[in-house]
Tab-separated table of C-alpha atoms in Angstrom:
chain	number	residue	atom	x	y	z
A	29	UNK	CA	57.321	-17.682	5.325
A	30	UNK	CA	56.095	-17.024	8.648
A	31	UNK	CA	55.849	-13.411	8.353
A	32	UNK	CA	54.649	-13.621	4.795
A	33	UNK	CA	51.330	-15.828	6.452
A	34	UNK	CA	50.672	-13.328	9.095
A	35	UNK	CA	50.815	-10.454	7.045
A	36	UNK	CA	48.490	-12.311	5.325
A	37	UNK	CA	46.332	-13.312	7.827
A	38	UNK	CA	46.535	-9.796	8.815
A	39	UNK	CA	45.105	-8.563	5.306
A	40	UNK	CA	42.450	-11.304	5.293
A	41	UNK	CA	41.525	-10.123	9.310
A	42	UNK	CA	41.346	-6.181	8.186
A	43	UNK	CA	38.974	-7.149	5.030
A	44	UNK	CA	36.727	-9.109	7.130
A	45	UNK	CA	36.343	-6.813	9.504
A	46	UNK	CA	35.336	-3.948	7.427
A	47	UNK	CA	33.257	-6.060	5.307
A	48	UNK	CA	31.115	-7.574	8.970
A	49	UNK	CA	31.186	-3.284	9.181
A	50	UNK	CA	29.485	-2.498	6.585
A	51	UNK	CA	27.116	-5.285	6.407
A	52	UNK	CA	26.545	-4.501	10.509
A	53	UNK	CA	26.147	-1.027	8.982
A	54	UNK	CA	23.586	-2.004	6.529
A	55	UNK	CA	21.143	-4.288	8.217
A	56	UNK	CA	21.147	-1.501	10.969
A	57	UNK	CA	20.086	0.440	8.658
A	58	UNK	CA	17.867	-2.116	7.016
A	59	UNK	CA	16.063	-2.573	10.360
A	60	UNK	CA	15.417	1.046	10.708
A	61	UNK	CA	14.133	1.989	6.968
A	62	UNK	CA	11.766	-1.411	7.738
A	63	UNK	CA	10.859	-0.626	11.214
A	64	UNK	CA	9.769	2.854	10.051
A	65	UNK	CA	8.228	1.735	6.933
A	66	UNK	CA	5.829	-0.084	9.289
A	67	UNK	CA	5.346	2.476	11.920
A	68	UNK	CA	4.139	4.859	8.669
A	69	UNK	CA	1.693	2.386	8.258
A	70	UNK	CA	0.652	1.786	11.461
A	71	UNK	CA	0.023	5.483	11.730
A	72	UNK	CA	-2.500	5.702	8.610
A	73	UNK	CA	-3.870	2.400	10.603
A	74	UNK	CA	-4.678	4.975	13.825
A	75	UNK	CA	-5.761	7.631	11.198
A	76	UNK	CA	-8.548	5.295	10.107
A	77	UNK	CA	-9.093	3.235	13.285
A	78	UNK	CA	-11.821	1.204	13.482
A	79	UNK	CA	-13.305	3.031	9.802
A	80	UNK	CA	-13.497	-0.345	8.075
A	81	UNK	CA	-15.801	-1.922	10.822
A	82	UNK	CA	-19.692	-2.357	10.132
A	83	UNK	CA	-20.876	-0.903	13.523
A	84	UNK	CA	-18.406	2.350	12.763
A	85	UNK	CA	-19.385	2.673	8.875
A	86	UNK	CA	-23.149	2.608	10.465
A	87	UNK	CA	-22.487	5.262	12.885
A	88	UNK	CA	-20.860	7.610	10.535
A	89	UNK	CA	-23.965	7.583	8.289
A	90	UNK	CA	-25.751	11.009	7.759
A	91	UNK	CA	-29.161	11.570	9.792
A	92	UNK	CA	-31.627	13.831	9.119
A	93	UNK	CA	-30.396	17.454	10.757
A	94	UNK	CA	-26.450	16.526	11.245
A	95	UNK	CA	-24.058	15.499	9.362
A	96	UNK	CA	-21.037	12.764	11.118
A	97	UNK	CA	-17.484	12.289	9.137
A	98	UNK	CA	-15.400	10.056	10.331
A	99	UNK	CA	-13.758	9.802	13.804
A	100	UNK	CA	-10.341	7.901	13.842
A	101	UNK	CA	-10.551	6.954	17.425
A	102	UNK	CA	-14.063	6.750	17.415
A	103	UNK	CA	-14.736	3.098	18.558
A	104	UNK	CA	-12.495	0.351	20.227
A	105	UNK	CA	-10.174	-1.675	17.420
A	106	UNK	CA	-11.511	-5.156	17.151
A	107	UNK	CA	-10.875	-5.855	13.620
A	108	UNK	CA	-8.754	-6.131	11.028
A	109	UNK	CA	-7.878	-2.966	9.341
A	110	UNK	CA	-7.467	-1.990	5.760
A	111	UNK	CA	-6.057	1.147	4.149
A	112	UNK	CA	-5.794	1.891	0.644
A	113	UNK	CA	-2.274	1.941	-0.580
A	114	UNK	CA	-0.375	1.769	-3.176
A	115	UNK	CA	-1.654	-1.617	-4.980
A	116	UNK	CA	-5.021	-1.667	-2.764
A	117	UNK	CA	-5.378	-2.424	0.660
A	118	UNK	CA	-2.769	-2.860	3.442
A	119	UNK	CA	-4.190	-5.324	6.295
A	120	UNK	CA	-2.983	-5.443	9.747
A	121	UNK	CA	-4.221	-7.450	12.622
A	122	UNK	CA	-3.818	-6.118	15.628
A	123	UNK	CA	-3.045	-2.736	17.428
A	124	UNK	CA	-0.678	-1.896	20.590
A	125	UNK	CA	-2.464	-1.844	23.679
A	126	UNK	CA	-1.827	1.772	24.134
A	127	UNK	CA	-3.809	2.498	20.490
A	128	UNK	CA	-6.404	-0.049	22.019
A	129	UNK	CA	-7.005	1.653	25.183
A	130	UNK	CA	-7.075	5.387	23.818
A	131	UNK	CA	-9.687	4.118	21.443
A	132	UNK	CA	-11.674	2.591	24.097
A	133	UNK	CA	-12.533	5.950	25.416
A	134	UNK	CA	-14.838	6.476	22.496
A	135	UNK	CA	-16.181	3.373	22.508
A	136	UNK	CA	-18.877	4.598	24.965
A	137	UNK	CA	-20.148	7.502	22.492
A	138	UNK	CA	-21.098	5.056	19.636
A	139	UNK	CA	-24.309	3.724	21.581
A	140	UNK	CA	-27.151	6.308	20.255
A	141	UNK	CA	-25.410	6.357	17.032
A	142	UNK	CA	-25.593	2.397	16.192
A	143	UNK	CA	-29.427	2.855	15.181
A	144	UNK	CA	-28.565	4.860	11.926
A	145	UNK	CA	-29.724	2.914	8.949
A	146	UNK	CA	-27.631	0.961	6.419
A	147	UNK	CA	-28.975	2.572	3.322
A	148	UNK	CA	-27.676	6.309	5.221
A	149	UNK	CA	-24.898	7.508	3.214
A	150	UNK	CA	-21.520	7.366	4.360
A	151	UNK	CA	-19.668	11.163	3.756
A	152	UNK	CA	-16.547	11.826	2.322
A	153	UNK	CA	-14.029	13.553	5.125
A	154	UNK	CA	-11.834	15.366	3.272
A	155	UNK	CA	-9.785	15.848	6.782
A	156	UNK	CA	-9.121	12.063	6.628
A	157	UNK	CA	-8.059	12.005	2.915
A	158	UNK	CA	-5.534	14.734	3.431
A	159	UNK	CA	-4.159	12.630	6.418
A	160	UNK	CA	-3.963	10.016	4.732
A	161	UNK	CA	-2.179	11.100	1.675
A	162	UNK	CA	0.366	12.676	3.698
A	163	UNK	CA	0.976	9.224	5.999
A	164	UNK	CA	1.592	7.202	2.541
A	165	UNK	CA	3.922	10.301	1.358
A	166	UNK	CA	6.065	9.869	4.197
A	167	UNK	CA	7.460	7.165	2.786
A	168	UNK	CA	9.612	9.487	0.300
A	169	UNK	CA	10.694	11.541	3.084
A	170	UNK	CA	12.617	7.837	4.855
A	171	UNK	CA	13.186	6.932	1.476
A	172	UNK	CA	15.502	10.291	0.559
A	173	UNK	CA	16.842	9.456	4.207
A	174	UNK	CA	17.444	6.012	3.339
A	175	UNK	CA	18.978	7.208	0.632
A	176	UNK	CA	21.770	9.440	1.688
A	177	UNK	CA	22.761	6.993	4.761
A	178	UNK	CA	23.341	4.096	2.772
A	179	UNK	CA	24.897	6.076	0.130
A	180	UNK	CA	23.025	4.956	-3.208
A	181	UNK	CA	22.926	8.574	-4.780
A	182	UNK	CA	22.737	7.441	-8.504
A	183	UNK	CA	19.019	5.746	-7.085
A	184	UNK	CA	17.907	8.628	-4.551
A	185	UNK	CA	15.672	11.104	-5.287
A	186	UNK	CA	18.503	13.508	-6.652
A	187	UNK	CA	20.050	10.971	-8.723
A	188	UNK	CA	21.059	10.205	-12.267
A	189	UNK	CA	18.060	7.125	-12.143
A	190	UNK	CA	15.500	9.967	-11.330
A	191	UNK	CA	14.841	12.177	-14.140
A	192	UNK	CA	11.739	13.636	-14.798
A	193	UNK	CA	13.037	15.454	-17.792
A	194	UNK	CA	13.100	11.882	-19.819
A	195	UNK	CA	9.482	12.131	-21.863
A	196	UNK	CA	10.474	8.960	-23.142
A	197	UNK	CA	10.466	7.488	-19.883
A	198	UNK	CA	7.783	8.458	-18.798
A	199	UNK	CA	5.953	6.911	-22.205
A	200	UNK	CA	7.546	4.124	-21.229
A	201	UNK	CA	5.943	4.297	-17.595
A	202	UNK	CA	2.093	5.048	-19.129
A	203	UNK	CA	3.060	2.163	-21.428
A	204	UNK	CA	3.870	0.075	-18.870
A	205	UNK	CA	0.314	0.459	-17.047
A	206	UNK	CA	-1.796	-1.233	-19.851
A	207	UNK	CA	-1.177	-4.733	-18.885
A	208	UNK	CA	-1.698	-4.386	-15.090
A	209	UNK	CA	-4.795	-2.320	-15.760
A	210	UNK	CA	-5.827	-5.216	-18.991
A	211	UNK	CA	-4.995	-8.066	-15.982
A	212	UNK	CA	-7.284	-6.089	-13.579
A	213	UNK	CA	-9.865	-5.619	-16.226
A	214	UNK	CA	-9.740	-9.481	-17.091
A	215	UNK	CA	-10.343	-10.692	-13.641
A	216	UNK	CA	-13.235	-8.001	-12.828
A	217	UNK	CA	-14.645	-9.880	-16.096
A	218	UNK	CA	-14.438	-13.368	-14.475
A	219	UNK	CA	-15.811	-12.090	-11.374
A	220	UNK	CA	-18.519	-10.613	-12.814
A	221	UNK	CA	-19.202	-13.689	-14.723
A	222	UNK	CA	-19.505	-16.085	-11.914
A	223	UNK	CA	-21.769	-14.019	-9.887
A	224	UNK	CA	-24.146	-13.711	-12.596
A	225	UNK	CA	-23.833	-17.821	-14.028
A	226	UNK	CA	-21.954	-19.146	-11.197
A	227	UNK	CA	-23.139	-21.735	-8.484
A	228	UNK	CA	-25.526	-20.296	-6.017
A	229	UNK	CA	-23.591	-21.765	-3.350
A	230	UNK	CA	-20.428	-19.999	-3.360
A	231	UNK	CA	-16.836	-22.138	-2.354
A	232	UNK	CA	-14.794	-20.109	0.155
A	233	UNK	CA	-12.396	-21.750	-0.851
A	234	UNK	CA	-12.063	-21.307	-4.007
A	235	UNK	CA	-9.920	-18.712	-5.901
A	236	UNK	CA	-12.507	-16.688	-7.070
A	237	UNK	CA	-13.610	-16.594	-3.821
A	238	UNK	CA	-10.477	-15.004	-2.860
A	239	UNK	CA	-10.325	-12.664	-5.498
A	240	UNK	CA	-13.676	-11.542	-4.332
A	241	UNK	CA	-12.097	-11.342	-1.167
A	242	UNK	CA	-9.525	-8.608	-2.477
A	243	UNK	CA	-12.147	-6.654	-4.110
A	244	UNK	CA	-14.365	-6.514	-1.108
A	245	UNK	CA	-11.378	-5.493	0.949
A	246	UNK	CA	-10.685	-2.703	-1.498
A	247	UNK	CA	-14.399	-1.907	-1.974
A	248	UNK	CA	-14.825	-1.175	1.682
A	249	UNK	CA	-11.691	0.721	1.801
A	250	UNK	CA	-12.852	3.337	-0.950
A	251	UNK	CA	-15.515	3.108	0.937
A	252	UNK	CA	-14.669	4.331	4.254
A	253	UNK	CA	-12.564	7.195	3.067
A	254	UNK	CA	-14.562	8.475	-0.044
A	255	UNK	CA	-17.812	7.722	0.911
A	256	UNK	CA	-21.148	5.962	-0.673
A	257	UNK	CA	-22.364	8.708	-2.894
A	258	UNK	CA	-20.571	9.375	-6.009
A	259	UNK	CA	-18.532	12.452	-6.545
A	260	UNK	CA	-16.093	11.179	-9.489
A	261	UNK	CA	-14.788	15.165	-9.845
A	262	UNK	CA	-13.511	16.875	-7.868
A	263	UNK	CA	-13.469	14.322	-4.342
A	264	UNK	CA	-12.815	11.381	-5.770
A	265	UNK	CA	-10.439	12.300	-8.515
A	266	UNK	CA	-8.141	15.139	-6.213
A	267	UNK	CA	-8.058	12.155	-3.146
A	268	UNK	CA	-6.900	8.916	-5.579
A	269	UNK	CA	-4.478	11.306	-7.802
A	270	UNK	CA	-2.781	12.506	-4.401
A	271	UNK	CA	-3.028	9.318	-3.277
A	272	UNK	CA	-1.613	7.248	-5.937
A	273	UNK	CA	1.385	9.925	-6.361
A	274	UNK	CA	2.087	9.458	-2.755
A	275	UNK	CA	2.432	5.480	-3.496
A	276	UNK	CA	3.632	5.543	-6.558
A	277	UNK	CA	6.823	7.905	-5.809
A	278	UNK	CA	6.928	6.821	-2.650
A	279	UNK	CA	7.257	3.085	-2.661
A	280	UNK	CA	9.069	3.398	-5.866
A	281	UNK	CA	12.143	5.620	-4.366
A	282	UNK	CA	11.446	2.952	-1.398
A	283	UNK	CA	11.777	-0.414	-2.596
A	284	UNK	CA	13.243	-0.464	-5.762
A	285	UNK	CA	15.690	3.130	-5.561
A	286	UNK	CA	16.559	2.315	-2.504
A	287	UNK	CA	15.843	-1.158	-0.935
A	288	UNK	CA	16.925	-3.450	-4.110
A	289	UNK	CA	19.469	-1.215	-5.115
A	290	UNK	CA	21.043	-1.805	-1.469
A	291	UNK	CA	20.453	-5.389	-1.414
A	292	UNK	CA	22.437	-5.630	-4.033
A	293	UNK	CA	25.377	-3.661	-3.093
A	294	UNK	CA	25.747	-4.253	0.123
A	295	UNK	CA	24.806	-7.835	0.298
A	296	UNK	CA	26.259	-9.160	-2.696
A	297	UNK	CA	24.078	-11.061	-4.258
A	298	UNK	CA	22.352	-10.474	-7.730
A	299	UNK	CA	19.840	-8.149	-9.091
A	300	UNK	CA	17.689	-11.303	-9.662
A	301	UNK	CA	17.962	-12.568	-5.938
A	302	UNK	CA	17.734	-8.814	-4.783
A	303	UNK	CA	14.457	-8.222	-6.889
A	304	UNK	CA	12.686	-10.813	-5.232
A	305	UNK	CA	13.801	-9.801	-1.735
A	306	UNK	CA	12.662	-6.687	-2.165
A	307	UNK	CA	9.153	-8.011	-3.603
A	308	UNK	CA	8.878	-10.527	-0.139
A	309	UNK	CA	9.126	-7.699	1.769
A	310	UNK	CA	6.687	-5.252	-0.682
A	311	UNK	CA	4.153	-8.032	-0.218
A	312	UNK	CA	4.583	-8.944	3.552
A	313	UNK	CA	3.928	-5.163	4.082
A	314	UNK	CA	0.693	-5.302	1.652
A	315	UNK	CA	-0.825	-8.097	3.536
A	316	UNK	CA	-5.005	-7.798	3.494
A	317	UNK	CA	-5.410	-11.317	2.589
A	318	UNK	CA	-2.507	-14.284	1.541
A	319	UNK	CA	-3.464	-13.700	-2.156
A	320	UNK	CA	-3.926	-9.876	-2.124
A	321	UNK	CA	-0.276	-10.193	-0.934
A	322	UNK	CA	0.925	-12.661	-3.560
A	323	UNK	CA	-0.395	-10.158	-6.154
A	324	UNK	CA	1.364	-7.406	-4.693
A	325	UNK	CA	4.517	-9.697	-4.571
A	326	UNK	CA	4.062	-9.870	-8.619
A	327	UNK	CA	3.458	-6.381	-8.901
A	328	UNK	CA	6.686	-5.666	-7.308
A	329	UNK	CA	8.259	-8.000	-9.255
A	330	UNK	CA	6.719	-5.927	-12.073
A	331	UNK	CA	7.526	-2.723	-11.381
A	332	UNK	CA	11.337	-3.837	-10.035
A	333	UNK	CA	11.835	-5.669	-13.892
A	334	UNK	CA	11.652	-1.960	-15.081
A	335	UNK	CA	14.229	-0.234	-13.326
A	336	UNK	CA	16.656	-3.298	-13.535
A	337	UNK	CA	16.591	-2.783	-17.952
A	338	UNK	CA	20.491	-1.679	-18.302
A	339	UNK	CA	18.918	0.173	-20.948
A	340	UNK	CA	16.337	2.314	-19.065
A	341	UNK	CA	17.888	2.845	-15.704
A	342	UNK	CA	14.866	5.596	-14.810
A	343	UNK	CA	13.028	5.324	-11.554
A	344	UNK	CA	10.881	7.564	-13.264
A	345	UNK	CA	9.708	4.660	-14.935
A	346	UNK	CA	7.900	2.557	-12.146
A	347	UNK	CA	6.887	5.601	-11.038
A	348	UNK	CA	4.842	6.615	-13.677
A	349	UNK	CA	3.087	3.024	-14.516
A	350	UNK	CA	2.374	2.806	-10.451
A	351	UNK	CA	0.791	5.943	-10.064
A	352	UNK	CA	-1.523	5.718	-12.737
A	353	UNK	CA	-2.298	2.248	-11.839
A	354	UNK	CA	-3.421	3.197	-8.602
A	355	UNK	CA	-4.949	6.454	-10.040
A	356	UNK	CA	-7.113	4.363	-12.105
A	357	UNK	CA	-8.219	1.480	-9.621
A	358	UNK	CA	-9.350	4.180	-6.705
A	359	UNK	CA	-11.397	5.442	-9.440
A	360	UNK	CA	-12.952	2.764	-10.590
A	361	UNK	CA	-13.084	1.354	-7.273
A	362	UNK	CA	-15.253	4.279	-6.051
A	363	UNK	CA	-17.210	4.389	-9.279
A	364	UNK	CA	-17.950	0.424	-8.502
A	365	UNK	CA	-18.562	0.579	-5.074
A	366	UNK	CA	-21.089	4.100	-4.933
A	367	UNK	CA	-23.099	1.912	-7.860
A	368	UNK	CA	-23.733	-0.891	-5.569
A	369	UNK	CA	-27.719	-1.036	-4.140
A	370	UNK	CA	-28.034	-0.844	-0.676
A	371	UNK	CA	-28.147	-4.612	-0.009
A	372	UNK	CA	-25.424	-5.578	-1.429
A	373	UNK	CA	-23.561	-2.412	0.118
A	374	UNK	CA	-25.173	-3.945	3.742
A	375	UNK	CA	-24.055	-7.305	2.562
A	376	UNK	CA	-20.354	-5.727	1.461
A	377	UNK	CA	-20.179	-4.286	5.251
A	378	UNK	CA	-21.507	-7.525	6.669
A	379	UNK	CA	-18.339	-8.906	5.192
A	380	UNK	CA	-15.640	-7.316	6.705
């Protein structure tokens, strides 16, 4: 009997050390795909330093016999940040130090600049778009990484779940877009509504104040990178498609072919539990404002409901209805924002 228990207490030592491995294993891992997730955004947050700032929008204005784009270290960081991602605008803080006192360097250049006029146009960079679209399509490069070291092939980029031969899917996917982009349409509605009837005397507090919020945020983002004057085709169109495929794969071989797959391997737990895991973390990383990440926790819970249909089991699917979401909102975003007059484009800037 005695042997019998240690040879079982042997057996139950063994499994519970290899199963403390792998989970070790994984939330190494884990820690790394986050930690880099974040330093990819921190690096489109250096691209655009400052951008989203009224004194640096000012100075970047056009002035009769020059022409300024957009400086990503031109002033000192002071605000909070924004950068258009995936579902809108990702919102950060704070800097390092070390970001704070490169920028500072430049801070003493914006002086004669400051005196441009609001109603200047802002120009489109095109240098800044193609950084930018490259920053958010690292994340496919950690997510193929990802990937391969935690060994979820059938969800990687060169999996069965990936298949970009399925036309059904990706009807599916386009198919999959109209109530997000109906839902957007609805609340641009109400928003519109209560600035036209509404109180004069607008509640902060109130939640269509903070939907206002999100819009502004997003507003000044398009803003910053696409400039004030409308140029639908070719600027506009070129940056949010590249853009929105960047996100859209991205994210999508991210947090749901990756991330939730992994959570629920490794961890244990259900596809249920794992879905909203993953969505926490989608929305802490999309966090502009407390209901800007709330919404992108529901998107995510959204887009994760599609690949976790037994029946579909496509990545390409999320893929497909994210892209095109964020295809159409930078779009219409710009197309908003460039028809805006220049006091309430002063009073948009005044904002943020």
């Amino acid at each position: 009997m005695e042997k019998v228990h240690r040879s079982r207490s042997s057996l139950i030592t063994g499994v519970s050390a290899r199963c403390l491995t792998q989970k070790s294993i994984f939330n190494y891992v884990l820690a790394t795909l986050l930690l880099g997730t974040c330093q990819r955004i921190e690096f489109s947050y250096a691209l655009i330093t400052d951008m989203h700032s009224p004194k640096t929008l000012i100075s970047t204005r056009t002035r009769p016999c020059t022409t300024r784009h957009f400086n990503p270290f031109q002033n000192e960081v002071r605000d909070p940040l924004f950068l258009l991602d995936s579902y809108g605008p990702v919102g950060i803080s704070k800097h390092r130090s070390s970001l704070s006192e490169k920028t500072a360097m430049w801070s003493s250049s914006k002086t004669s600049i400051l005196s441009a006029k609001p109603s200047d146009p802002i120009e489109f960079d095109p240098k800044t778009a193609v950084m930018l679209v490259g920053a958010q399509a690292s994340l496919a490069v950690i997510a193929v990484a990802a990937s391969m070291i935690l060994n979820t092939p059938s969800t990687g980029a060169f999996g069965t779940a990936f298949d970009l031969t399925d036309l059904d899917a990706v009807a599916t996917g386009v198919e999959k877009t109209v109530p997000l982009l109906t839902i957007a349409g609805f609340f641009e509605v109400v928003e519109w509504a209560y600035d036209k009837y509404g109180p004069a005397e607008e509640d902060e507090n109130s939640i269509i104040a903070s939907f206002k919020k999100v819009t502004e945020a997003t507003q000044t983002s398009v803003l910053s990178f696409l400039g004030s004057e409308r140029k639908l085709f070719p600027e506009a169109f070129i940056t949010s498609v590249g853009l929105g495929l960047a996100a859209g794969v991205g994210e999508e071989l991210l947090f749901r072919g990756v991330l939730q797959s992994a959570i629920t391997e490794n961890i244990g737990v259900g596809p249920i539990p794992s879905l909203f895991l993953t969505s926490i973390i989608f929305g802490l990383l999309h966090f502009a404002t407390p209901l800007y990440a709330f919404l992108a926790f529901l998107a995510s819970l959204y887009f994760g409901s599609m690949y976790m249909d037994p029946n579909v089991d496509n990545l390409i699917i999320p893929m497909v209805c994210h892209t095109l979401y964020d295809v159409v909102a930078l779009m219409y975003a710009h197309y908003a924002v460039t028809g805006l007059t220049d006091t309430q484009r002063a009073r948009l800037l005044g904002n943020n």
